[in-house]
CSV table of C-alpha atoms in Angstrom, one decimal:
chain,number,residue,atom,x,y,z
O,1,MET,CA,10.5,-28.5,13.5
O,2,LYS,CA,10.7,-26.8,17.0
O,3,ARG,CA,14.3,-25.7,16.2
O,4,LYS,CA,13.1,-24.2,12.9
O,5,ILE,CA,10.3,-22.3,14.5
O,6,PHE,CA,12.6,-21.0,17.3
O,7,SER,CA,15.1,-19.8,14.6
O,8,LEU,CA,12.4,-18.0,12.7
O,9,LEU,CA,11.2,-16.3,15.9
O,10,LEU,CA,14.7,-15.1,16.8
O,11,PHE,CA,15.1,-13.8,13.2
O,12,THR,CA,11.8,-12.0,13.3
O,13,PHE,CA,12.3,-10.4,16.7
O,14,ALA,CA,15.8,-9.3,15.6
O,15,VAL,CA,14.2,-7.5,12.6
O,16,LEU,CA,11.5,-6.0,14.9
O,17,ALA,CA,14.2,-4.7,17.2
O,18,SER,CA,15.9,-2.9,14.3
O,19,LEU,CA,12.5,-1.4,13.1
O,20,GLY,CA,12.3,0.8,16.2
O,21,VAL,CA,15.5,2.6,15.1
O,22,TYR,CA,14.5,3.2,11.5
O,23,ALA,CA,10.7,3.6,11.7
O,24,GLN,CA,9.1,6.8,10.3
O,25,PRO,CA,5.9,8.4,11.5
O,26,ARG,CA,2.6,7.3,10.0
O,27,GLU,CA,1.3,10.9,9.8
O,28,ALA,CA,2.0,12.3,6.4
O,29,PRO,CA,0.9,15.4,4.4
O,30,ALA,CA,-2.5,15.0,2.7
O,31,ASN,CA,-1.0,15.2,-0.8
O,32,GLN,CA,1.5,12.4,-0.2
O,33,PRO,CA,0.8,9.2,-2.1
O,34,ALA,CA,-1.0,6.4,-0.2
O,35,PRO,CA,1.4,4.0,1.4
O,36,ILE,CA,1.9,0.4,0.2
O,37,PRO,CA,1.3,-2.3,2.8
O,38,LEU,CA,3.8,-5.2,2.7
O,39,GLU,CA,3.4,-8.2,5.1
O,40,ILE,CA,5.4,-11.3,5.8
O,41,VAL,CA,4.0,-14.3,7.8
O,42,LEU,CA,6.2,-17.0,9.3
O,43,SER,CA,4.6,-20.2,10.5
O,44,GLY,CA,5.8,-23.6,11.5
O,45,ASP,CA,4.8,-25.0,8.0
O,46,GLY,CA,5.6,-22.2,5.6
O,47,TRP,CA,6.0,-18.6,4.6
O,48,VAL,CA,3.6,-16.1,3.1
O,49,SER,CA,4.0,-12.6,1.8
O,50,GLN,CA,1.5,-10.1,0.5
O,51,MET,CA,1.8,-6.6,-1.0
O,52,ILE,CA,-1.2,-4.3,-1.9
O,53,ILE,CA,-1.1,-1.2,-4.1
O,54,ASP,CA,-4.2,1.0,-4.2
O,55,LYS,CA,-3.3,4.4,-5.8
O,56,LYS,CA,-4.8,7.1,-7.9
O,57,PHE,CA,-2.8,8.3,-10.9
O,58,ALA,CA,-3.0,11.9,-9.6
O,59,PRO,CA,-4.6,13.4,-6.5
O,60,GLU,CA,-7.7,14.6,-8.4
O,61,SER,CA,-7.9,11.9,-11.0
O,62,LYS,CA,-10.8,9.5,-11.3
O,63,PHE,CA,-8.4,6.9,-12.6
O,64,GLY,CA,-6.3,4.6,-10.4
O,65,PHE,CA,-4.7,1.3,-10.0
O,66,PHE,CA,-5.3,-1.7,-7.6
O,67,GLY,CA,-2.7,-4.4,-7.5
O,68,LEU,CA,-2.1,-7.3,-5.1
O,69,SER,CA,0.9,-9.7,-5.1
O,70,TYR,CA,0.6,-12.9,-2.9
O,71,LEU,CA,3.3,-15.6,-2.5
O,72,LYS,CA,3.0,-18.8,-0.5
O,73,ALA,CA,5.6,-21.5,0.0
O,74,ASP,CA,6.0,-24.6,2.1
O,75,TYR,CA,9.3,-25.3,3.8
O,76,ASP,CA,9.3,-28.9,2.6
O,77,ASN,CA,8.6,-27.6,-1.0
O,78,ALA,CA,5.2,-29.4,-1.2
O,79,GLU,CA,4.1,-28.5,-4.8
O,80,PHE,CA,0.4,-28.3,-3.8
O,81,LEU,CA,1.1,-25.5,-1.3
O,82,ARG,CA,3.3,-23.4,-3.6
O,83,GLU,CA,1.1,-20.6,-4.9
O,84,SER,CA,1.5,-17.2,-6.5
O,85,ILE,CA,-1.5,-14.8,-7.1
O,86,ASN,CA,-1.1,-11.4,-8.8
O,87,LEU,CA,-3.9,-8.9,-9.5
O,88,ALA,CA,-3.6,-5.9,-11.7
O,89,PHE,CA,-6.7,-3.7,-12.1
O,90,LEU,CA,-7.4,-0.3,-13.7
O,91,LYS,CA,-10.0,1.7,-11.6
O,92,TYR,CA,-12.4,4.4,-12.5
O,93,ASP,CA,-14.3,6.3,-9.8
O,94,ILE,CA,-18.0,6.6,-10.6
O,95,PHE,CA,-18.8,8.3,-7.2
O,96,LYS,CA,-17.3,8.6,-3.8
O,97,GLY,CA,-16.0,5.2,-2.6
O,98,VAL,CA,-17.2,3.2,-5.6
O,99,SER,CA,-15.1,2.3,-8.6
O,100,LEU,CA,-15.4,0.2,-11.7
O,101,MET,CA,-12.4,-2.2,-12.3
O,102,SER,CA,-11.0,-4.1,-15.2
O,103,GLY,CA,-7.7,-5.9,-15.6
O,104,ALA,CA,-6.2,-9.4,-15.2
O,105,ILE,CA,-5.4,-12.0,-12.6
O,106,MET,CA,-2.3,-14.3,-12.8
O,107,ASN,CA,-2.4,-17.5,-10.8
O,108,SER,CA,0.3,-20.1,-10.6
O,109,GLN,CA,-2.3,-22.9,-10.8
O,110,TRP,CA,-4.4,-21.8,-13.9
O,111,GLY,CA,-2.5,-19.0,-15.5
O,112,PHE,CA,-4.0,-15.8,-16.9
O,113,ARG,CA,-7.6,-14.6,-16.7
O,114,PRO,CA,-9.1,-11.2,-17.6
O,115,TYR,CA,-11.4,-9.7,-15.0
O,116,ALA,CA,-14.1,-7.0,-14.7
O,117,GLY,CA,-15.9,-5.9,-11.5
O,118,ALA,CA,-16.3,-3.1,-9.0
O,119,GLN,CA,-14.8,-1.9,-5.8
O,120,TYR,CA,-16.1,-0.2,-2.7
O,121,GLY,CA,-13.6,1.4,-0.3
O,122,TYR,CA,-13.7,3.4,2.9
O,123,HIS,CA,-10.8,4.9,4.7
O,124,SER,CA,-10.4,6.9,7.9
O,125,ARG,CA,-7.6,7.4,10.4
O,126,THR,CA,-8.4,4.2,12.3
O,127,PHE,CA,-10.4,2.1,9.9
O,128,MET,CA,-10.0,0.8,6.4
O,129,GLY,CA,-12.4,-1.4,4.4
O,130,VAL,CA,-12.2,-2.5,0.8
O,131,ILE,CA,-14.5,-4.9,-1.1
O,132,ASN,CA,-13.8,-6.1,-4.7
O,133,SER,CA,-16.4,-8.2,-6.6
O,134,GLY,CA,-16.4,-9.3,-10.2
O,135,PHE,CA,-16.1,-12.0,-12.8
O,136,HIS,CA,-13.3,-13.9,-14.5
O,137,LEU,CA,-14.0,-13.3,-18.2
O,138,THR,CA,-13.1,-16.9,-19.3
O,139,GLU,CA,-15.0,-20.1,-19.9
O,140,THR,CA,-15.2,-20.8,-16.1
O,141,LYS,CA,-16.9,-17.4,-15.5
O,142,ASN,CA,-15.7,-17.4,-11.9
O,143,PHE,CA,-17.5,-15.0,-9.6
O,144,GLU,CA,-15.0,-13.7,-7.1
O,145,SER,CA,-15.1,-11.4,-4.1
O,146,LEU,CA,-12.2,-10.1,-1.9
O,147,ALA,CA,-12.8,-8.2,1.3
O,148,ILE,CA,-10.2,-6.5,3.6
O,149,LEU,CA,-11.0,-4.8,6.9
O,150,GLU,CA,-8.4,-3.2,9.1
O,151,TYR,CA,-8.8,-1.4,12.4
O,152,ARG,CA,-6.1,0.6,14.2
O,153,PRO,CA,-7.3,2.3,17.3
O,154,PRO,CA,-4.6,4.3,19.1
O,155,ILE,CA,-3.2,3.1,22.4
O,156,LYS,CA,-0.6,5.6,23.4
O,157,GLY,CA,1.8,7.9,21.6
O,158,ALA,CA,3.0,6.2,18.4
O,159,TRP,CA,1.5,2.8,19.4
O,160,SER,CA,-1.9,1.5,18.3
O,161,LEU,CA,-3.8,-1.8,18.3
O,162,TYR,CA,-3.6,-3.6,14.9
O,163,SER,CA,-6.3,-5.9,13.7
O,164,ARG,CA,-7.2,-7.1,10.2
O,165,ALA,CA,-9.5,-9.6,8.6
O,166,GLN,CA,-9.2,-10.6,4.9
O,167,GLY,CA,-11.5,-13.0,3.0
O,168,LEU,CA,-11.7,-14.3,-0.5
O,169,TYR,CA,-14.4,-16.5,-2.2
O,170,SER,CA,-14.2,-17.6,-5.8
O,171,TYR,CA,-17.0,-19.7,-7.3
O,172,ASN,CA,-16.6,-21.6,-10.6
O,173,SER,CA,-20.0,-21.3,-12.4
O,174,GLU,CA,-18.9,-23.7,-15.2
O,175,ILE,CA,-18.9,-26.7,-12.7
O,176,ASP,CA,-21.2,-25.0,-10.2
O,177,ALA,CA,-18.7,-25.5,-7.3
O,178,HIS,CA,-16.3,-23.8,-5.0
O,179,ASP,CA,-12.9,-22.9,-6.6
O,180,ARG,CA,-10.7,-21.0,-4.1
O,181,SER,CA,-11.3,-19.3,-0.8
O,182,HIS,CA,-9.3,-18.0,2.2
O,183,PHE,CA,-9.7,-16.3,5.5
O,184,TYR,CA,-6.8,-14.5,7.1
O,185,ALA,CA,-6.8,-12.9,10.6
O,186,ARG,CA,-4.2,-10.6,12.3
O,187,LEU,CA,-4.0,-9.3,15.8
O,188,GLY,CA,-1.1,-7.3,17.2
O,189,VAL,CA,0.2,-3.8,17.6
O,190,SER,CA,1.5,-1.0,15.4
O,191,TYR,CA,4.4,1.3,16.1
O,192,LYS,CA,4.5,4.2,13.6
O,193,ASN,CA,4.7,2.5,10.1
O,194,TYR,CA,5.3,-1.0,11.5
O,195,SER,CA,3.0,-3.8,12.7
O,196,PHE,CA,3.6,-7.2,14.3
O,197,GLY,CA,1.7,-9.9,16.2
O,198,GLY,CA,-0.1,-13.2,15.7
O,199,ALA,CA,-1.4,-14.5,12.4
O,200,TYR,CA,-3.9,-17.1,11.3
O,201,ASN,CA,-4.3,-18.3,7.7
O,202,TYR,CA,-7.1,-20.6,6.4
O,203,ASP,CA,-6.9,-21.6,2.8
O,204,CYS,CA,-9.4,-23.8,0.9
O,205,TYR,CA,-8.8,-25.2,-2.6
O,206,GLY,CA,-11.0,-26.8,-5.3
O,207,PRO,CA,-14.5,-28.3,-5.4
O,208,HIS,CA,-13.5,-30.9,-2.8
O,209,LYS,CA,-12.5,-28.0,-0.4
O,210,ILE,CA,-9.1,-29.2,0.6
O,211,THR,CA,-7.9,-27.0,3.4
O,212,ASP,CA,-4.6,-25.8,4.9
O,213,ASN,CA,-4.3,-24.0,8.3
O,214,GLN,CA,-1.4,-22.0,9.4
O,215,PHE,CA,-0.7,-20.2,12.7
O,216,GLY,CA,2.3,-17.9,13.0
O,217,ILE,CA,3.6,-14.4,13.4
O,218,PHE,CA,3.4,-11.5,11.0
O,219,LEU,CA,5.5,-8.5,10.3
O,220,GLY,CA,4.1,-5.6,8.3
O,221,VAL,CA,5.3,-2.3,7.1
O,222,LEU,CA,3.8,0.7,5.2
O,223,LEU,CA,6.1,1.6,2.4
O,224,GLN,CA,6.0,5.3,1.4
């Protein structure tokens, strides 16, 4: 296991070294589409990736799209720890920062579920916050909330501190019990479009709240 972790660290640091050559500035014209954050986490137990899309169909349009793709795998191929979650929501802005959402969620454990809810989002140069809350429109009538907070205060030049907290809670009203939750924390630095540092993932499953904890390193990039 130690050899596996060491190999992953060497690979990741090699990738990070190459990023300094190809990185592009974070500053962009106001009319340029919002970037797409992509993140990979490597730990001693497994591998996680996440990509988020939050875009308007046109700069002045009230309609937009929110999508999230999450993949998790265990190096030993433990079936219980293999997971895929995909969200695809159509958004409509009702006033500044607040949108109605409707779409679907695909989960490797229970399949397809339609969804309806709302989103509040706030963005500035150094801070981003998004909260989605809504219901699975199926017999379970899960109430689910997802929150993502990100803070990037500048350090010097193209470097900045990078910190993020992400939490999910899904409650199954049919059985009156916890269904799925997680808490993810990141702390590191950003250079232009790239971020890297330490990662912590806490996942909790089912009414019996079976947990999985992962410590590792993350590598993130903002795709233009």
